Amino acid sequence: MKLIQEILCVIGGFFFIYLGTVFIRAQDDVRALKKELQTSRMQSIKKVQKQVDDAYASLQDLNQPIALTHKFASKLNSFFKKR
C-alpha cells in the first residue's frame, strides 16, 4: 500500500512539474504575442500618422488658392451688388 502511495506521489509530482512547464511556456507565448501586437500596432500608428501628415500638407497647399478664390468671389459679389 505504501509503495502505491509513493508511486502516486511521484506521478503527481511529475504531473505538477509538467503543468508548471506548460504554464511557463504559455506565459512566454503570451509575452511574445503581446510584443508582436505592440510592434504591429506601432507600425500601423506610424503609417496612419504619415497619412495624416501628408493630408495636412495637401490641405496647406490648397489653402492659398482657396483664399484667393474666396477673395476673388467676394470682390465679384461686391461688384455685382453695386450694380
Short mmCIF file of N, CA and C in Angstrom, two decimals:
data_model
loop_
_atom_site.label_atom_id
_atom_site.label_comp_id
_atom_site.label_asym_id
_atom_site.label_seq_id
_atom_site.Cartn_x
_atom_site.Cartn_y
_atom_site.Cartn_z
N MET A 1 0.83 -1.19 0.00
CA MET A 1 0.00 0.00 0.00
C MET A 1 0.88 1.26 0.00
N LYS A 2 1.96 1.21 0.80
CA LYS A 2 2.85 2.35 0.86
C LYS A 2 3.56 2.56 -0.47
N LEU A 3 3.86 1.49 -1.16
CA LEU A 3 4.51 1.57 -2.46
C LEU A 3 3.59 2.26 -3.48
N ILE A 4 2.31 1.94 -3.42
CA ILE A 4 1.33 2.57 -4.32
C ILE A 4 1.24 4.06 -4.03
N GLN A 5 1.25 4.46 -2.75
CA GLN A 5 1.20 5.87 -2.39
C GLN A 5 2.43 6.61 -2.90
N GLU A 6 3.60 5.99 -2.77
CA GLU A 6 4.83 6.63 -3.25
C GLU A 6 4.81 6.77 -4.76
N ILE A 7 4.34 5.74 -5.45
CA ILE A 7 4.25 5.81 -6.92
C ILE A 7 3.27 6.90 -7.34
N LEU A 8 2.13 7.00 -6.65
CA LEU A 8 1.15 8.06 -6.96
C LEU A 8 1.74 9.43 -6.67
N CYS A 9 2.52 9.56 -5.61
CA CYS A 9 3.15 10.85 -5.30
C CYS A 9 4.16 11.23 -6.37
N VAL A 10 4.94 10.27 -6.83
CA VAL A 10 5.91 10.55 -7.89
C VAL A 10 5.19 10.94 -9.18
N ILE A 11 4.15 10.20 -9.53
CA ILE A 11 3.37 10.53 -10.73
C ILE A 11 2.73 11.91 -10.58
N GLY A 12 2.18 12.19 -9.40
CA GLY A 12 1.59 13.52 -9.15
C GLY A 12 2.64 14.61 -9.24
N GLY A 13 3.84 14.34 -8.72
CA GLY A 13 4.93 15.33 -8.81
C GLY A 13 5.30 15.62 -10.24
N PHE A 14 5.46 14.55 -11.06
CA PHE A 14 5.75 14.75 -12.47
C PHE A 14 4.63 15.51 -13.18
N PHE A 15 3.40 15.22 -12.80
CA PHE A 15 2.26 15.90 -13.40
C PHE A 15 2.30 17.40 -13.10
N PHE A 16 2.58 17.75 -11.84
CA PHE A 16 2.64 19.17 -11.48
C PHE A 16 3.84 19.86 -12.11
N ILE A 17 4.96 19.15 -12.24
CA ILE A 17 6.11 19.71 -12.95
C ILE A 17 5.75 19.96 -14.40
N TYR A 18 5.05 19.03 -15.03
CA TYR A 18 4.60 19.19 -16.41
C TYR A 18 3.67 20.39 -16.54
N LEU A 19 2.72 20.50 -15.61
CA LEU A 19 1.80 21.66 -15.64
C LEU A 19 2.56 22.97 -15.49
N GLY A 20 3.58 22.97 -14.64
CA GLY A 20 4.40 24.18 -14.46
C GLY A 20 5.12 24.57 -15.74
N THR A 21 5.69 23.57 -16.43
CA THR A 21 6.39 23.90 -17.67
C THR A 21 5.42 24.37 -18.75
N VAL A 22 4.24 23.77 -18.78
CA VAL A 22 3.22 24.22 -19.74
C VAL A 22 2.81 25.66 -19.44
N PHE A 23 2.65 25.98 -18.17
CA PHE A 23 2.28 27.34 -17.77
C PHE A 23 3.37 28.33 -18.14
N ILE A 24 4.63 27.96 -17.91
CA ILE A 24 5.75 28.85 -18.25
C ILE A 24 5.83 29.06 -19.76
N ARG A 25 5.65 27.99 -20.54
CA ARG A 25 5.66 28.14 -22.00
C ARG A 25 4.50 29.01 -22.46
N ALA A 26 3.35 28.84 -21.83
CA ALA A 26 2.20 29.67 -22.20
C ALA A 26 2.48 31.14 -21.89
N GLN A 27 3.13 31.42 -20.76
CA GLN A 27 3.47 32.81 -20.44
C GLN A 27 4.43 33.39 -21.47
N ASP A 28 5.42 32.60 -21.88
CA ASP A 28 6.36 33.06 -22.90
C ASP A 28 5.64 33.34 -24.22
N ASP A 29 4.72 32.47 -24.58
CA ASP A 29 3.95 32.67 -25.82
C ASP A 29 3.11 33.94 -25.73
N VAL A 30 2.50 34.17 -24.57
CA VAL A 30 1.68 35.38 -24.39
C VAL A 30 2.56 36.63 -24.47
N ARG A 31 3.73 36.59 -23.86
CA ARG A 31 4.64 37.75 -23.92
C ARG A 31 5.08 38.02 -25.36
N ALA A 32 5.40 36.95 -26.08
CA ALA A 32 5.83 37.12 -27.48
C ALA A 32 4.69 37.69 -28.32
N LEU A 33 3.48 37.19 -28.11
CA LEU A 33 2.33 37.69 -28.86
C LEU A 33 2.05 39.15 -28.52
N LYS A 34 2.17 39.49 -27.25
CA LYS A 34 1.94 40.88 -26.83
C LYS A 34 2.97 41.81 -27.47
N LYS A 35 4.23 41.38 -27.50
CA LYS A 35 5.27 42.20 -28.11
C LYS A 35 5.02 42.35 -29.61
N GLU A 36 4.62 41.25 -30.26
CA GLU A 36 4.32 41.30 -31.69
C GLU A 36 3.15 42.24 -31.98
N LEU A 37 2.13 42.18 -31.15
CA LEU A 37 0.98 43.07 -31.35
C LEU A 37 1.36 44.52 -31.14
N GLN A 38 2.19 44.80 -30.14
CA GLN A 38 2.62 46.17 -29.91
C GLN A 38 3.44 46.69 -31.09
N THR A 39 4.32 45.84 -31.62
CA THR A 39 5.12 46.24 -32.77
C THR A 39 4.22 46.51 -33.98
N SER A 40 3.27 45.62 -34.19
CA SER A 40 2.34 45.78 -35.31
C SER A 40 1.51 47.05 -35.14
N ARG A 41 1.05 47.28 -33.92
CA ARG A 41 0.24 48.47 -33.64
C ARG A 41 1.04 49.74 -33.87
N MET A 42 2.31 49.74 -33.43
CA MET A 42 3.14 50.93 -33.61
C MET A 42 3.39 51.20 -35.10
N GLN A 43 3.59 50.13 -35.89
CA GLN A 43 3.77 50.31 -37.32
C GLN A 43 2.51 50.88 -37.96
N SER A 44 1.35 50.40 -37.52
CA SER A 44 0.08 50.92 -38.05
C SER A 44 -0.10 52.38 -37.67
N ILE A 45 0.24 52.70 -36.43
CA ILE A 45 0.10 54.09 -35.97
C ILE A 45 1.03 55.00 -36.77
N LYS A 46 2.26 54.55 -37.01
CA LYS A 46 3.19 55.36 -37.80
C LYS A 46 2.69 55.56 -39.22
N LYS A 47 2.10 54.51 -39.80
CA LYS A 47 1.58 54.61 -41.15
C LYS A 47 0.42 55.61 -41.21
N VAL A 48 -0.48 55.53 -40.23
CA VAL A 48 -1.62 56.45 -40.19
C VAL A 48 -1.14 57.88 -39.93
N GLN A 49 -0.13 58.03 -39.06
CA GLN A 49 0.41 59.36 -38.78
C GLN A 49 1.01 59.97 -40.04
N LYS A 50 1.70 59.15 -40.85
CA LYS A 50 2.27 59.65 -42.10
C LYS A 50 1.16 60.08 -43.06
N GLN A 51 0.08 59.29 -43.12
CA GLN A 51 -1.04 59.66 -43.99
C GLN A 51 -1.68 60.96 -43.52
N VAL A 52 -1.82 61.12 -42.22
CA VAL A 52 -2.40 62.36 -41.68
C VAL A 52 -1.49 63.54 -42.01
N ASP A 53 -0.18 63.36 -41.83
CA ASP A 53 0.75 64.45 -42.15
C ASP A 53 0.70 64.81 -43.64
N ASP A 54 0.61 63.79 -44.50
CA ASP A 54 0.51 64.05 -45.94
C ASP A 54 -0.78 64.79 -46.28
N ALA A 55 -1.87 64.37 -45.66
CA ALA A 55 -3.16 65.03 -45.91
C ALA A 55 -3.12 66.48 -45.43
N TYR A 56 -2.52 66.71 -44.27
CA TYR A 56 -2.41 68.07 -43.75
C TYR A 56 -1.56 68.94 -44.68
N ALA A 57 -0.47 68.37 -45.18
CA ALA A 57 0.38 69.12 -46.12
C ALA A 57 -0.39 69.45 -47.39
N SER A 58 -1.20 68.51 -47.87
CA SER A 58 -2.00 68.76 -49.07
C SER A 58 -3.01 69.88 -48.81
N LEU A 59 -3.62 69.85 -47.63
CA LEU A 59 -4.57 70.91 -47.30
C LEU A 59 -3.88 72.26 -47.18
N GLN A 60 -2.68 72.27 -46.64
CA GLN A 60 -1.94 73.53 -46.55
C GLN A 60 -1.60 74.05 -47.95
N ASP A 61 -1.28 73.13 -48.87
CA ASP A 61 -1.00 73.54 -50.25
C ASP A 61 -2.25 74.14 -50.91
N LEU A 62 -3.42 73.64 -50.55
CA LEU A 62 -4.67 74.15 -51.13
C LEU A 62 -5.17 75.42 -50.44
N ASN A 63 -4.61 75.75 -49.31
CA ASN A 63 -5.11 76.88 -48.52
C ASN A 63 -5.00 78.20 -49.28
N GLN A 64 -3.87 78.46 -49.90
CA GLN A 64 -3.69 79.73 -50.60
C GLN A 64 -4.61 79.87 -51.81
N PRO A 65 -4.73 78.86 -52.69
CA PRO A 65 -5.68 79.01 -53.81
C PRO A 65 -7.12 79.20 -53.33
N ILE A 66 -7.49 78.53 -52.26
CA ILE A 66 -8.85 78.70 -51.73
C ILE A 66 -9.04 80.12 -51.22
N ALA A 67 -8.04 80.66 -50.54
CA ALA A 67 -8.13 82.03 -50.04
C ALA A 67 -8.23 83.02 -51.20
N LEU A 68 -7.45 82.80 -52.24
CA LEU A 68 -7.51 83.70 -53.40
C LEU A 68 -8.87 83.59 -54.10
N THR A 69 -9.41 82.40 -54.20
CA THR A 69 -10.72 82.21 -54.81
C THR A 69 -11.79 82.91 -53.99
N HIS A 70 -11.70 82.79 -52.68
CA HIS A 70 -12.68 83.45 -51.81
C HIS A 70 -12.57 84.97 -51.95
N LYS A 71 -11.35 85.48 -52.01
CA LYS A 71 -11.14 86.92 -52.15
C LYS A 71 -11.71 87.41 -53.49
N PHE A 72 -11.46 86.64 -54.55
CA PHE A 72 -11.99 87.00 -55.86
C PHE A 72 -13.52 86.96 -55.86
N ALA A 73 -14.09 85.93 -55.22
CA ALA A 73 -15.55 85.80 -55.18
C ALA A 73 -16.17 86.95 -54.39
N SER A 74 -15.55 87.34 -53.30
CA SER A 74 -16.12 88.45 -52.52
C SER A 74 -16.02 89.77 -53.29
N LYS A 75 -14.94 89.98 -54.03
CA LYS A 75 -14.83 91.20 -54.86
C LYS A 75 -15.86 91.18 -55.98
N LEU A 76 -16.04 90.01 -56.59
CA LEU A 76 -17.03 89.86 -57.64
C LEU A 76 -18.44 90.10 -57.09
N ASN A 77 -18.71 89.59 -55.91
CA ASN A 77 -20.01 89.77 -55.26
C ASN A 77 -20.25 91.25 -54.97
N SER A 78 -19.24 91.93 -54.43
CA SER A 78 -19.43 93.35 -54.12
C SER A 78 -19.57 94.16 -55.42
N PHE A 79 -18.92 93.75 -56.50
CA PHE A 79 -19.06 94.43 -57.78
C PHE A 79 -20.51 94.34 -58.27
N PHE A 80 -21.09 93.12 -58.19
CA PHE A 80 -22.46 92.95 -58.67
C PHE A 80 -23.48 93.59 -57.75
N LYS A 81 -23.16 93.71 -56.46
CA LYS A 81 -24.11 94.37 -55.53
C LYS A 81 -24.19 95.86 -55.82
N LYS A 82 -23.08 96.45 -56.29
CA LYS A 82 -23.06 97.87 -56.61
C LYS A 82 -23.90 98.17 -57.84
N ARG A 83 -24.09 97.21 -58.71
CA ARG A 83 -24.83 97.44 -59.94
C ARG A 83 -26.25 97.25 -59.73
#
